[in-house]
Short mmCIF file of C-alpha atoms in Angstrom, two decimals:
data_model
loop_
_atom_site.label_atom_id
_atom_site.label_comp_id
_atom_site.label_asym_id
_atom_site.label_seq_id
_atom_site.Cartn_x
_atom_site.Cartn_y
_atom_site.Cartn_z
CA UNK A 6 -0.19 254.25 -33.76
CA UNK A 7 1.18 253.80 -37.24
CA UNK A 8 2.45 250.37 -38.20
CA UNK A 9 4.86 251.97 -40.72
CA UNK A 10 6.67 255.26 -40.58
CA UNK A 11 9.11 256.67 -43.10
CA UNK A 12 11.83 259.15 -42.09
CA UNK A 13 14.54 260.78 -44.17
CA UNK A 14 16.66 257.58 -44.26
CA UNK A 15 14.57 254.87 -42.70
CA UNK A 16 11.50 252.72 -42.86
CA UNK A 17 10.36 252.00 -39.31
CA UNK A 18 7.65 249.32 -39.14
CA UNK A 19 6.04 246.62 -37.08
CA UNK A 20 6.70 243.14 -38.39
CA UNK A 21 4.25 240.31 -38.42
CA UNK A 22 4.82 236.58 -37.91
CA UNK A 23 5.17 236.13 -41.72
CA UNK A 24 8.26 238.33 -41.54
CA UNK A 25 10.16 236.08 -39.15
CA UNK A 26 12.95 235.35 -41.68
CA UNK A 27 13.89 239.05 -41.51
CA UNK A 28 14.21 238.99 -37.81
CA UNK A 29 16.07 235.69 -37.71
CA UNK A 30 18.65 236.96 -40.19
CA UNK A 31 19.09 240.15 -38.12
CA UNK A 32 19.79 238.29 -34.90
CA UNK A 33 21.93 235.70 -36.68
CA UNK A 34 24.22 238.40 -38.14
CA UNK A 35 24.58 240.12 -34.79
CA UNK A 36 24.37 237.24 -32.28
CA UNK A 37 27.96 237.53 -30.91
CA UNK A 38 27.84 241.29 -30.75
CA UNK A 39 24.43 241.56 -29.10
CA UNK A 40 25.53 238.97 -26.54
CA UNK A 41 27.88 241.64 -25.11
CA UNK A 42 24.92 243.87 -24.19
CA UNK A 43 21.97 241.52 -23.41
CA UNK A 44 21.23 238.01 -22.40
CA UNK A 45 20.56 235.89 -25.47
CA UNK A 46 19.28 232.37 -25.54
CA UNK A 47 20.76 229.54 -27.45
CA UNK A 48 21.46 229.85 -31.13
CA UNK A 49 18.45 227.59 -31.84
CA UNK A 50 16.28 230.47 -30.83
CA UNK A 51 17.49 232.35 -33.90
CA UNK A 52 15.53 230.02 -36.20
CA UNK A 53 12.73 231.49 -38.25
CA UNK A 54 10.27 229.21 -36.42
CA UNK A 55 11.28 230.65 -33.07
CA UNK A 56 11.16 234.22 -34.36
CA UNK A 57 7.71 233.66 -35.80
CA UNK A 58 6.51 232.75 -32.28
CA UNK A 59 8.16 235.87 -30.89
CA UNK A 60 6.40 238.05 -33.49
CA UNK A 61 3.13 236.33 -32.64
CA UNK A 62 3.72 237.30 -28.98
CA UNK A 63 4.62 240.84 -29.96
CA UNK A 64 1.34 241.07 -31.91
CA UNK A 65 -0.58 240.03 -28.74
CA UNK A 66 1.26 242.47 -26.51
CA UNK A 67 0.63 245.28 -28.98
CA UNK A 68 -3.14 244.47 -29.20
CA UNK A 69 -3.20 244.48 -25.32
CA UNK A 70 -1.31 247.81 -25.40
CA UNK A 71 1.44 246.37 -23.19
CA UNK A 72 4.46 246.59 -25.59
CA UNK A 73 5.31 247.68 -29.01
CA UNK A 74 8.36 246.85 -31.14
CA UNK A 75 9.44 248.52 -34.35
CA UNK A 76 12.06 247.20 -36.83
CA UNK A 77 14.35 249.47 -38.82
CA UNK A 78 15.19 249.27 -42.51
CA UNK A 79 17.13 251.60 -44.77
CA UNK A 80 14.85 253.08 -47.39
CA UNK A 81 16.80 251.75 -50.28
CA UNK A 82 16.97 248.22 -48.76
CA UNK A 83 13.59 247.50 -47.22
CA UNK A 84 14.31 243.74 -46.80
CA UNK A 85 17.32 243.86 -44.51
CA UNK A 86 16.44 244.48 -40.89
CA UNK A 87 19.08 246.80 -39.42
CA UNK A 88 17.72 247.51 -35.95
CA UNK A 89 14.84 247.43 -33.50
CA UNK A 90 13.30 249.78 -30.95
CA UNK A 91 10.80 248.61 -28.28
CA UNK A 92 8.76 250.20 -25.59
CA UNK A 93 7.49 248.00 -22.76
CA UNK A 94 5.30 248.34 -19.68
CA UNK A 95 3.06 250.70 -21.64
CA UNK A 96 0.06 249.54 -19.63
CA UNK A 97 1.75 250.46 -16.29
CA UNK A 98 0.78 254.07 -16.08
CA UNK A 99 2.76 257.13 -17.30
CA UNK A 100 6.16 255.36 -17.62
CA UNK A 101 7.64 253.08 -20.26
CA UNK A 102 11.06 251.51 -20.78
CA UNK A 103 12.78 251.88 -24.17
CA UNK A 104 15.24 249.41 -25.62
CA UNK A 105 17.03 249.53 -28.92
CA UNK A 106 19.74 247.84 -30.90
CA UNK A 107 21.29 248.50 -34.24
CA UNK A 108 23.03 246.06 -36.57
CA UNK A 109 26.83 246.41 -35.92
CA UNK A 110 27.36 247.22 -39.66
CA UNK A 111 24.88 250.18 -39.45
CA UNK A 112 25.97 251.90 -36.29
CA UNK A 113 27.24 255.49 -36.07
CA UNK A 114 25.02 256.63 -38.94
CA UNK A 115 22.41 258.32 -36.67
CA UNK A 116 19.72 255.65 -37.30
CA UNK A 117 18.98 255.09 -33.62
CA UNK A 118 18.66 258.82 -33.00
CA UNK A 119 16.56 259.26 -36.06
CA UNK A 120 14.24 256.43 -35.01
CA UNK A 121 13.92 257.59 -31.36
CA UNK A 122 13.26 261.21 -32.36
CA UNK A 123 10.46 259.92 -34.52
CA UNK A 124 8.86 257.39 -32.17
CA UNK A 125 9.20 259.07 -28.79
CA UNK A 126 6.61 261.79 -29.47
CA UNK A 127 4.23 259.23 -31.04
CA UNK A 128 4.55 256.88 -27.96
CA UNK A 129 4.12 259.80 -25.53
CA UNK A 130 0.95 260.93 -27.24
CA UNK A 131 -0.63 257.51 -28.04
CA UNK A 132 0.05 256.01 -24.57
CA UNK A 133 0.03 259.24 -22.48
CA UNK A 134 3.55 258.62 -21.38
CA UNK A 135 5.35 261.19 -19.21
CA UNK A 136 8.53 259.38 -18.34
CA UNK A 137 10.72 257.14 -20.51
CA UNK A 138 13.36 254.99 -18.80
CA UNK A 139 16.45 253.45 -20.37
CA UNK A 140 18.93 251.11 -18.69
CA UNK A 141 22.41 251.13 -20.18
CA UNK A 142 25.59 249.27 -19.26
CA UNK A 143 28.12 251.66 -17.70
CA UNK A 144 30.57 250.56 -20.40
CA UNK A 145 28.25 251.49 -23.30
CA UNK A 146 29.33 255.04 -23.79
CA UNK A 147 27.83 255.50 -27.30
CA UNK A 148 24.38 254.58 -25.94
CA UNK A 149 24.82 256.93 -22.97
CA UNK A 150 25.76 259.70 -25.41
CA UNK A 151 22.69 258.96 -27.56
CA UNK A 152 20.34 259.16 -24.56
CA UNK A 153 21.88 262.37 -23.25
CA UNK A 154 21.56 263.90 -26.67
CA UNK A 155 17.88 263.00 -26.76
CA UNK A 156 17.20 264.78 -23.44
CA UNK A 157 17.50 261.86 -21.05
CA UNK A 158 19.09 262.44 -17.66
CA UNK A 159 21.26 259.87 -15.86
CA UNK A 160 19.42 259.43 -12.54
CA UNK A 161 20.94 256.37 -10.89
CA UNK A 162 23.54 253.60 -11.02
CA UNK A 163 22.18 250.11 -10.84
CA UNK A 164 24.83 247.94 -9.32
CA UNK A 165 24.67 244.46 -10.89
CA UNK A 166 21.57 245.56 -12.87
CA UNK A 167 22.45 243.33 -15.82
CA UNK A 168 23.27 239.67 -15.71
CA UNK A 169 25.23 238.65 -18.77
CA UNK A 170 27.32 235.60 -19.46
CA UNK A 171 27.31 234.65 -15.77
CA UNK A 172 28.42 238.08 -14.60
CA UNK A 173 26.61 240.88 -12.90
CA UNK A 174 27.28 244.17 -14.60
CA UNK A 175 26.47 247.69 -13.55
CA UNK A 176 24.01 249.75 -15.50
CA UNK A 177 22.97 253.40 -15.45
CA UNK A 178 19.34 254.39 -15.33
CA UNK A 179 18.33 257.23 -17.64
CA UNK A 180 14.97 259.07 -17.55
CA UNK A 181 13.38 261.43 -20.00
CA UNK A 182 10.45 263.58 -18.84
CA UNK A 183 7.83 264.79 -21.27
#
């Protein structure tokens, strides 16, 4: 699997612990927005030190072929992280779960689509994946539209599937078959 991929508009790459400041800046810029869609820990976790430890863990998981996370950069600005895509449970058989997020300033530019269209075939081949899962809040219509456009099918409703800010929220389960 390539550590760095270039598309028409993006550089998609794996970051190392030395790059923690890029990740910390990304989460700091988007903390309040991302908290709407996922459980986030305290703001202290946005420190460069904390993100360095996360990147060390990501290195280990990638070496163990359990998970892989790529970070997104616009080609003309390779020092500002604008998104991330991860695949987890890669060692569990023929299925993986994809997760993604894009900086609020860079949404609706097709970057998530461009990234997923690039990475999905590589992940399917490298890890022999036949099914890709995605869990999306029922209120996140843009993400639902993205998945449908990429050939995912909504297969189930997961009542209370997400626990955010003390509330249980419903999610849809999407599946893409190779």
